[in-house]
């Protein structure tokens, strides 16, 4: 069976027309104004010192930061709320003669370079009151003062 040249030309024209209409046709606009929501995990918020130290223990157990043989000489919390949660924590560690600083925040524990001296006395984290316990004990004093000042953190 022989196909005439006119049929082949017509078939080619139909294919080109279908391809052109499919590629150049206007697509429907998405509902919601063209903005596609991306569900990202919520960044961790403020954390208690107890929670931050638990994260440090877990990191050490997984082979992360090695703080074996170090002693804590300074604990700093910033953005602390009345329930003892801080937006970030810093630990000043003595490792022999070396001074090391660790910070805990949105990205977890990190060792930072900081040329700052440490107090001579070691902080025994198991025998001192945690910030959350200390603030809970002083809630009757701190809450009215913070309300009067319009403050939401006790830095």
mmCIF file with all atom_site columns, C-alpha atoms in Angstrom:
data_model
loop_
_atom_site.group_PDB
_atom_site.id
_atom_site.type_symbol
_atom_site.label_atom_id
_atom_site.label_alt_id
_atom_site.label_comp_id
_atom_site.label_asym_id
_atom_site.label_entity_id
_atom_site.label_seq_id
_atom_site.pdbx_PDB_ins_code
_atom_site.Cartn_x
_atom_site.Cartn_y
_atom_site.Cartn_z
_atom_site.occupancy
_atom_site.B_iso_or_equiv
_atom_site.pdbx_formal_charge
_atom_site.auth_seq_id
_atom_site.auth_comp_id
_atom_site.auth_asym_id
_atom_site.auth_atom_id
_atom_site.pdbx_PDB_model_num
ATOM 1   C CA . UNK A 1 1   ? 0.000  0.000  0.000  1.00 0.00 ? 1   UNK A CA 1
ATOM 2   C CA . UNK A 1 2   ? 1.376  3.301  -1.044 1.00 0.00 ? 2   UNK A CA 1
ATOM 3   C CA . UNK A 1 3   ? 0.737  6.463  1.046  1.00 0.00 ? 3   UNK A CA 1
ATOM 4   C CA . UNK A 1 4   ? 0.562  9.688  -0.886 1.00 0.00 ? 4   UNK A CA 1
ATOM 5   C CA . UNK A 1 5   ? 2.731  12.680 -0.023 1.00 0.00 ? 5   UNK A CA 1
ATOM 6   C CA . UNK A 1 6   ? -0.333 14.759 0.876  1.00 0.00 ? 6   UNK A CA 1
ATOM 7   C CA . UNK A 1 7   ? -1.329 12.333 3.652  1.00 0.00 ? 7   UNK A CA 1
ATOM 8   C CA . UNK A 1 8   ? 2.189  12.392 5.125  1.00 0.00 ? 8   UNK A CA 1
ATOM 9   C CA . UNK A 1 9   ? 2.214  16.182 5.008  1.00 0.00 ? 9   UNK A CA 1
ATOM 10  C CA . UNK A 1 10  ? -1.202 16.323 6.684  1.00 0.00 ? 10  UNK A CA 1
ATOM 11  C CA . UNK A 1 11  ? -0.079 13.847 9.384  1.00 0.00 ? 11  UNK A CA 1
ATOM 12  C CA . UNK A 1 12  ? 3.114  15.872 10.031 1.00 0.00 ? 12  UNK A CA 1
ATOM 13  C CA . UNK A 1 13  ? 1.103  19.102 10.260 1.00 0.00 ? 13  UNK A CA 1
ATOM 14  C CA . UNK A 1 14  ? -1.301 17.527 12.804 1.00 0.00 ? 14  UNK A CA 1
ATOM 15  C CA . UNK A 1 15  ? 1.636  16.288 14.936 1.00 0.00 ? 15  UNK A CA 1
ATOM 16  C CA . UNK A 1 16  ? 3.302  19.704 14.869 1.00 0.00 ? 16  UNK A CA 1
ATOM 17  C CA . UNK A 1 17  ? 0.011  21.428 15.714 1.00 0.00 ? 17  UNK A CA 1
ATOM 18  C CA . UNK A 1 18  ? -0.672 19.088 18.672 1.00 0.00 ? 18  UNK A CA 1
ATOM 19  C CA . UNK A 1 19  ? 2.850  19.501 19.998 1.00 0.00 ? 19  UNK A CA 1
ATOM 20  C CA . UNK A 1 20  ? 2.728  23.285 19.665 1.00 0.00 ? 20  UNK A CA 1
ATOM 21  C CA . UNK A 1 21  ? -0.654 23.590 21.379 1.00 0.00 ? 21  UNK A CA 1
ATOM 22  C CA . UNK A 1 22  ? 0.422  21.320 24.211 1.00 0.00 ? 22  UNK A CA 1
ATOM 23  C CA . UNK A 1 23  ? 3.680  23.160 24.818 1.00 0.00 ? 23  UNK A CA 1
ATOM 24  C CA . UNK A 1 24  ? 2.514  26.712 24.308 1.00 0.00 ? 24  UNK A CA 1
ATOM 25  C CA . UNK A 1 25  ? -0.923 26.533 25.885 1.00 0.00 ? 25  UNK A CA 1
ATOM 26  C CA . UNK A 1 26  ? -1.502 28.478 29.071 1.00 0.00 ? 26  UNK A CA 1
ATOM 27  C CA . UNK A 1 27  ? -1.431 26.306 32.153 1.00 0.00 ? 27  UNK A CA 1
ATOM 28  C CA . UNK A 1 28  ? -3.984 26.841 34.843 1.00 0.00 ? 28  UNK A CA 1
ATOM 29  C CA . UNK A 1 29  ? -2.839 29.154 37.609 1.00 0.00 ? 29  UNK A CA 1
ATOM 30  C CA . UNK A 1 30  ? -2.355 27.418 40.948 1.00 0.00 ? 30  UNK A CA 1
ATOM 31  C CA . UNK A 1 31  ? -4.789 28.153 43.708 1.00 0.00 ? 31  UNK A CA 1
ATOM 32  C CA . UNK A 1 32  ? -3.301 30.150 46.543 1.00 0.00 ? 32  UNK A CA 1
ATOM 33  C CA . UNK A 1 33  ? -1.604 32.795 44.415 1.00 0.00 ? 33  UNK A CA 1
ATOM 34  C CA . UNK A 1 34  ? 1.207  30.652 43.042 1.00 0.00 ? 34  UNK A CA 1
ATOM 35  C CA . UNK A 1 35  ? 2.861  30.156 46.410 1.00 0.00 ? 35  UNK A CA 1
ATOM 36  C CA . UNK A 1 36  ? 3.672  26.576 47.252 1.00 0.00 ? 36  UNK A CA 1
ATOM 37  C CA . UNK A 1 37  ? 4.095  25.975 50.978 1.00 0.00 ? 37  UNK A CA 1
ATOM 38  C CA . UNK A 1 38  ? 7.226  24.147 52.028 1.00 0.00 ? 38  UNK A CA 1
ATOM 39  C CA . UNK A 1 39  ? 6.944  22.303 55.295 1.00 0.00 ? 39  UNK A CA 1
ATOM 40  C CA . UNK A 1 40  ? 10.232 22.748 57.072 1.00 0.00 ? 40  UNK A CA 1
ATOM 41  C CA . UNK A 1 41  ? 10.850 21.390 60.540 1.00 0.00 ? 41  UNK A CA 1
ATOM 42  C CA . UNK A 1 42  ? 10.427 23.927 63.283 1.00 0.00 ? 42  UNK A CA 1
ATOM 43  C CA . UNK A 1 43  ? 13.757 25.079 64.654 1.00 0.00 ? 43  UNK A CA 1
ATOM 44  C CA . UNK A 1 44  ? 14.231 24.045 68.223 1.00 0.00 ? 44  UNK A CA 1
ATOM 45  C CA . UNK A 1 45  ? 13.225 26.776 70.607 1.00 0.00 ? 45  UNK A CA 1
ATOM 46  C CA . UNK A 1 46  ? 14.650 27.659 73.951 1.00 0.00 ? 46  UNK A CA 1
ATOM 47  C CA . UNK A 1 47  ? 16.034 24.800 76.023 1.00 0.00 ? 47  UNK A CA 1
ATOM 48  C CA . UNK A 1 48  ? 16.785 24.201 79.689 1.00 0.00 ? 48  UNK A CA 1
ATOM 49  C CA . UNK A 1 49  ? 20.362 23.622 80.779 1.00 0.00 ? 49  UNK A CA 1
ATOM 50  C CA . UNK A 1 50  ? 19.397 20.068 81.714 1.00 0.00 ? 50  UNK A CA 1
ATOM 51  C CA . UNK A 1 51  ? 18.099 19.463 78.182 1.00 0.00 ? 51  UNK A CA 1
ATOM 52  C CA . UNK A 1 52  ? 21.164 21.041 76.579 1.00 0.00 ? 52  UNK A CA 1
ATOM 53  C CA . UNK A 1 53  ? 23.507 18.907 78.704 1.00 0.00 ? 53  UNK A CA 1
ATOM 54  C CA . UNK A 1 54  ? 21.517 15.795 77.758 1.00 0.00 ? 54  UNK A CA 1
ATOM 55  C CA . UNK A 1 55  ? 22.070 16.725 74.084 1.00 0.00 ? 55  UNK A CA 1
ATOM 56  C CA . UNK A 1 56  ? 25.794 17.102 74.798 1.00 0.00 ? 56  UNK A CA 1
ATOM 57  C CA . UNK A 1 57  ? 25.915 13.654 76.427 1.00 0.00 ? 57  UNK A CA 1
ATOM 58  C CA . UNK A 1 58  ? 24.127 12.156 73.414 1.00 0.00 ? 58  UNK A CA 1
ATOM 59  C CA . UNK A 1 59  ? 26.501 13.906 71.022 1.00 0.00 ? 59  UNK A CA 1
ATOM 60  C CA . UNK A 1 60  ? 29.489 12.544 72.939 1.00 0.00 ? 60  UNK A CA 1
ATOM 61  C CA . UNK A 1 61  ? 28.036 9.023  72.910 1.00 0.00 ? 61  UNK A CA 1
ATOM 62  C CA . UNK A 1 62  ? 27.607 9.252  69.127 1.00 0.00 ? 62  UNK A CA 1
ATOM 63  C CA . UNK A 1 63  ? 31.267 10.192 68.686 1.00 0.00 ? 63  UNK A CA 1
ATOM 64  C CA . UNK A 1 64  ? 30.741 13.952 68.343 1.00 0.00 ? 64  UNK A CA 1
ATOM 65  C CA . UNK A 1 65  ? 32.386 16.441 70.687 1.00 0.00 ? 65  UNK A CA 1
ATOM 66  C CA . UNK A 1 66  ? 34.793 14.766 73.076 1.00 0.00 ? 66  UNK A CA 1
ATOM 67  C CA . UNK A 1 67  ? 34.769 16.456 76.474 1.00 0.00 ? 67  UNK A CA 1
ATOM 68  C CA . UNK A 1 68  ? 36.208 13.563 78.452 1.00 0.00 ? 68  UNK A CA 1
ATOM 69  C CA . UNK A 1 69  ? 38.610 14.821 81.113 1.00 0.00 ? 69  UNK A CA 1
ATOM 70  C CA . UNK A 1 70  ? 37.365 18.408 80.979 1.00 0.00 ? 70  UNK A CA 1
ATOM 71  C CA . UNK A 1 71  ? 35.914 20.383 83.861 1.00 0.00 ? 71  UNK A CA 1
ATOM 72  C CA . UNK A 1 72  ? 33.192 23.029 83.626 1.00 0.00 ? 72  UNK A CA 1
ATOM 73  C CA . UNK A 1 73  ? 34.263 26.434 84.954 1.00 0.00 ? 73  UNK A CA 1
ATOM 74  C CA . UNK A 1 74  ? 31.579 28.685 83.491 1.00 0.00 ? 74  UNK A CA 1
ATOM 75  C CA . UNK A 1 75  ? 27.944 28.314 82.388 1.00 0.00 ? 75  UNK A CA 1
ATOM 76  C CA . UNK A 1 76  ? 26.229 31.150 80.524 1.00 0.00 ? 76  UNK A CA 1
ATOM 77  C CA . UNK A 1 77  ? 22.640 31.315 79.273 1.00 0.00 ? 77  UNK A CA 1
ATOM 78  C CA . UNK A 1 78  ? 21.147 34.011 77.036 1.00 0.00 ? 78  UNK A CA 1
ATOM 79  C CA . UNK A 1 79  ? 17.521 34.878 76.382 1.00 0.00 ? 79  UNK A CA 1
ATOM 80  C CA . UNK A 1 80  ? 16.410 33.036 79.510 1.00 0.00 ? 80  UNK A CA 1
ATOM 81  C CA . UNK A 1 81  ? 12.705 32.872 80.315 1.00 0.00 ? 81  UNK A CA 1
ATOM 82  C CA . UNK A 1 82  ? 11.184 32.439 83.770 1.00 0.00 ? 82  UNK A CA 1
ATOM 83  C CA . UNK A 1 83  ? 10.920 28.674 83.288 1.00 0.00 ? 83  UNK A CA 1
ATOM 84  C CA . UNK A 1 84  ? 14.721 28.400 82.919 1.00 0.00 ? 84  UNK A CA 1
ATOM 85  C CA . UNK A 1 85  ? 14.795 27.961 79.151 1.00 0.00 ? 85  UNK A CA 1
ATOM 86  C CA . UNK A 1 86  ? 17.479 29.893 77.281 1.00 0.00 ? 86  UNK A CA 1
ATOM 87  C CA . UNK A 1 87  ? 17.847 30.513 73.563 1.00 0.00 ? 87  UNK A CA 1
ATOM 88  C CA . UNK A 1 88  ? 21.529 29.595 73.816 1.00 0.00 ? 88  UNK A CA 1
ATOM 89  C CA . UNK A 1 89  ? 23.983 28.171 76.321 1.00 0.00 ? 89  UNK A CA 1
ATOM 90  C CA . UNK A 1 90  ? 27.769 28.445 76.571 1.00 0.00 ? 90  UNK A CA 1
ATOM 91  C CA . UNK A 1 91  ? 30.095 26.271 78.623 1.00 0.00 ? 91  UNK A CA 1
ATOM 92  C CA . UNK A 1 92  ? 33.628 27.300 79.527 1.00 0.00 ? 92  UNK A CA 1
ATOM 93  C CA . UNK A 1 93  ? 35.700 24.141 79.933 1.00 0.00 ? 93  UNK A CA 1
ATOM 94  C CA . UNK A 1 94  ? 39.190 23.595 81.276 1.00 0.00 ? 94  UNK A CA 1
ATOM 95  C CA . UNK A 1 95  ? 40.991 20.772 79.486 1.00 0.00 ? 95  UNK A CA 1
ATOM 96  C CA . UNK A 1 96  ? 44.290 20.610 81.313 1.00 0.00 ? 96  UNK A CA 1
ATOM 97  C CA . UNK A 1 97  ? 45.905 23.971 80.564 1.00 0.00 ? 97  UNK A CA 1
ATOM 98  C CA . UNK A 1 98  ? 43.700 24.523 77.503 1.00 0.00 ? 98  UNK A CA 1
ATOM 99  C CA . UNK A 1 99  ? 40.490 26.590 77.612 1.00 0.00 ? 99  UNK A CA 1
ATOM 100 C CA . UNK A 1 100 ? 37.614 25.355 75.451 1.00 0.00 ? 100 UNK A CA 1
ATOM 101 C CA . UNK A 1 101 ? 34.243 26.986 74.824 1.00 0.00 ? 101 UNK A CA 1
ATOM 102 C CA . UNK A 1 102 ? 31.146 25.135 73.676 1.00 0.00 ? 102 UNK A CA 1
ATOM 103 C CA . UNK A 1 103 ? 27.897 26.794 72.606 1.00 0.00 ? 103 UNK A CA 1
ATOM 104 C CA . UNK A 1 104 ? 24.431 25.312 72.246 1.00 0.00 ? 104 UNK A CA 1
ATOM 105 C CA . UNK A 1 105 ? 21.751 26.942 70.112 1.00 0.00 ? 105 UNK A CA 1
ATOM 106 C CA . UNK A 1 106 ? 19.602 26.325 67.050 1.00 0.00 ? 106 UNK A CA 1
ATOM 107 C CA . UNK A 1 107 ? 22.249 24.181 65.372 1.00 0.00 ? 107 UNK A CA 1
ATOM 108 C CA . UNK A 1 108 ? 23.136 22.134 68.465 1.00 0.00 ? 108 UNK A CA 1
ATOM 109 C CA . UNK A 1 109 ? 26.492 22.021 70.240 1.00 0.00 ? 109 UNK A CA 1
ATOM 110 C CA . UNK A 1 110 ? 29.522 23.605 68.570 1.00 0.00 ? 110 UNK A CA 1
ATOM 111 C CA . UNK A 1 111 ? 33.048 24.288 69.771 1.00 0.00 ? 111 UNK A CA 1
ATOM 112 C CA . UNK A 1 112 ? 34.022 27.904 69.224 1.00 0.00 ? 112 UNK A CA 1
ATOM 113 C CA . UNK A 1 113 ? 37.282 29.808 69.382 1.00 0.00 ? 113 UNK A CA 1
ATOM 114 C CA . UNK A 1 114 ? 37.125 32.365 72.164 1.00 0.00 ? 114 UNK A CA 1
ATOM 115 C CA . UNK A 1 115 ? 40.062 33.935 73.969 1.00 0.00 ? 115 UNK A CA 1
ATOM 116 C CA . UNK A 1 116 ? 38.382 34.476 77.314 1.00 0.00 ? 116 UNK A CA 1
ATOM 117 C CA . UNK A 1 117 ? 39.692 33.479 80.735 1.00 0.00 ? 117 UNK A CA 1
ATOM 118 C CA . UNK A 1 118 ? 37.795 31.066 82.946 1.00 0.00 ? 118 UNK A CA 1
ATOM 119 C CA . UNK A 1 119 ? 37.115 31.408 86.666 1.00 0.00 ? 119 UNK A CA 1
ATOM 120 C CA . UNK A 1 120 ? 39.496 29.304 88.737 1.00 0.00 ? 120 UNK A CA 1
ATOM 121 C CA . UNK A 1 121 ? 36.682 27.454 90.523 1.00 0.00 ? 121 UNK A CA 1
ATOM 122 C CA . UNK A 1 122 ? 35.088 24.418 88.907 1.00 0.00 ? 122 UNK A CA 1
ATOM 123 C CA . UNK A 1 123 ? 31.280 24.301 88.624 1.00 0.00 ? 123 UNK A CA 1
ATOM 124 C CA . UNK A 1 124 ? 29.880 21.000 89.863 1.00 0.00 ? 124 UNK A CA 1
ATOM 125 C CA . UNK A 1 125 ? 26.769 20.651 87.714 1.00 0.00 ? 125 UNK A CA 1
ATOM 126 C CA . UNK A 1 126 ? 25.369 17.817 89.832 1.00 0.00 ? 126 UNK A CA 1
ATOM 127 C CA . UNK A 1 127 ? 25.418 19.748 93.108 1.00 0.00 ? 127 UNK A CA 1
ATOM 128 C CA . UNK A 1 128 ? 24.255 23.217 92.015 1.00 0.00 ? 128 UNK A CA 1
ATOM 129 C CA . UNK A 1 129 ? 20.668 24.275 91.431 1.00 0.00 ? 129 UNK A CA 1
ATOM 130 C CA . UNK A 1 130 ? 19.736 24.259 87.777 1.00 0.00 ? 130 UNK A CA 1
ATOM 131 C CA . UNK A 1 131 ? 18.589 27.622 86.390 1.00 0.00 ? 131 UNK A CA 1
ATOM 132 C CA . UNK A 1 132 ? 15.061 26.268 85.886 1.00 0.00 ? 132 UNK A CA 1
ATOM 133 C CA . UNK A 1 133 ? 14.843 25.212 89.567 1.00 0.00 ? 133 UNK A CA 1
ATOM 134 C CA . UNK A 1 134 ? 16.351 28.471 90.818 1.00 0.00 ? 134 UNK A CA 1
ATOM 135 C CA . UNK A 1 135 ? 13.945 30.581 88.742 1.00 0.00 ? 135 UNK A CA 1
ATOM 136 C CA . UNK A 1 136 ? 10.975 28.451 89.836 1.00 0.00 ? 136 UNK A CA 1
ATOM 137 C CA . UNK A 1 137 ? 11.906 29.112 93.482 1.00 0.00 ? 137 UNK A CA 1
ATOM 138 C CA . UNK A 1 138 ? 12.073 32.874 92.826 1.00 0.00 ? 138 UNK A CA 1
ATOM 139 C CA . UNK A 1 139 ? 8.969  33.090 90.610 1.00 0.00 ? 139 UNK A CA 1
ATOM 140 C CA . UNK A 1 140 ? 7.009  35.129 93.172 1.00 0.00 ? 140 UNK A CA 1
ATOM 141 C CA . UNK A 1 141 ? 9.716  37.796 93.150 1.00 0.00 ? 141 UNK A CA 1
ATOM 142 C CA . UNK A 1 142 ? 10.690 37.753 89.480 1.00 0.00 ? 142 UNK A CA 1
ATOM 143 C CA . UNK A 1 143 ? 7.263  37.590 87.793 1.00 0.00 ? 143 UNK A CA 1
ATOM 144 C CA . UNK A 1 144 ? 5.914  40.874 89.222 1.00 0.00 ? 144 UNK A CA 1
ATOM 145 C CA . UNK A 1 145 ? 9.192  42.668 88.508 1.00 0.00 ? 145 UNK A CA 1
ATOM 146 C CA . UNK A 1 146 ? 9.283  41.410 84.927 1.00 0.00 ? 146 UNK A CA 1
ATOM 147 C CA . UNK A 1 147 ? 5.643  42.361 84.352 1.00 0.00 ? 147 UNK A CA 1
ATOM 148 C CA . UNK A 1 148 ? 6.346  45.848 85.672 1.00 0.00 ? 148 UNK A CA 1
ATOM 149 C CA . UNK A 1 149 ? 9.366  46.186 83.367 1.00 0.00 ? 149 UNK A CA 1
ATOM 150 C CA . UNK A 1 150 ? 7.626  44.605 80.375 1.00 0.00 ? 150 UNK A CA 1
ATOM 151 C CA . UNK A 1 151 ? 10.471 42.093 80.070 1.00 0.00 ? 151 UNK A CA 1
ATOM 152 C CA . UNK A 1 152 ? 10.184 38.513 78.900 1.00 0.00 ? 152 UNK A CA 1
ATOM 153 C CA . UNK A 1 153 ? 13.726 37.268 79.564 1.00 0.00 ? 153 UNK A CA 1
ATOM 154 C CA . UNK A 1 154 ? 16.016 37.412 82.581 1.00 0.00 ? 154 UNK A CA 1
ATOM 155 C CA . UNK A 1 155 ? 19.485 37.785 81.067 1.00 0.00 ? 155 UNK A CA 1
#
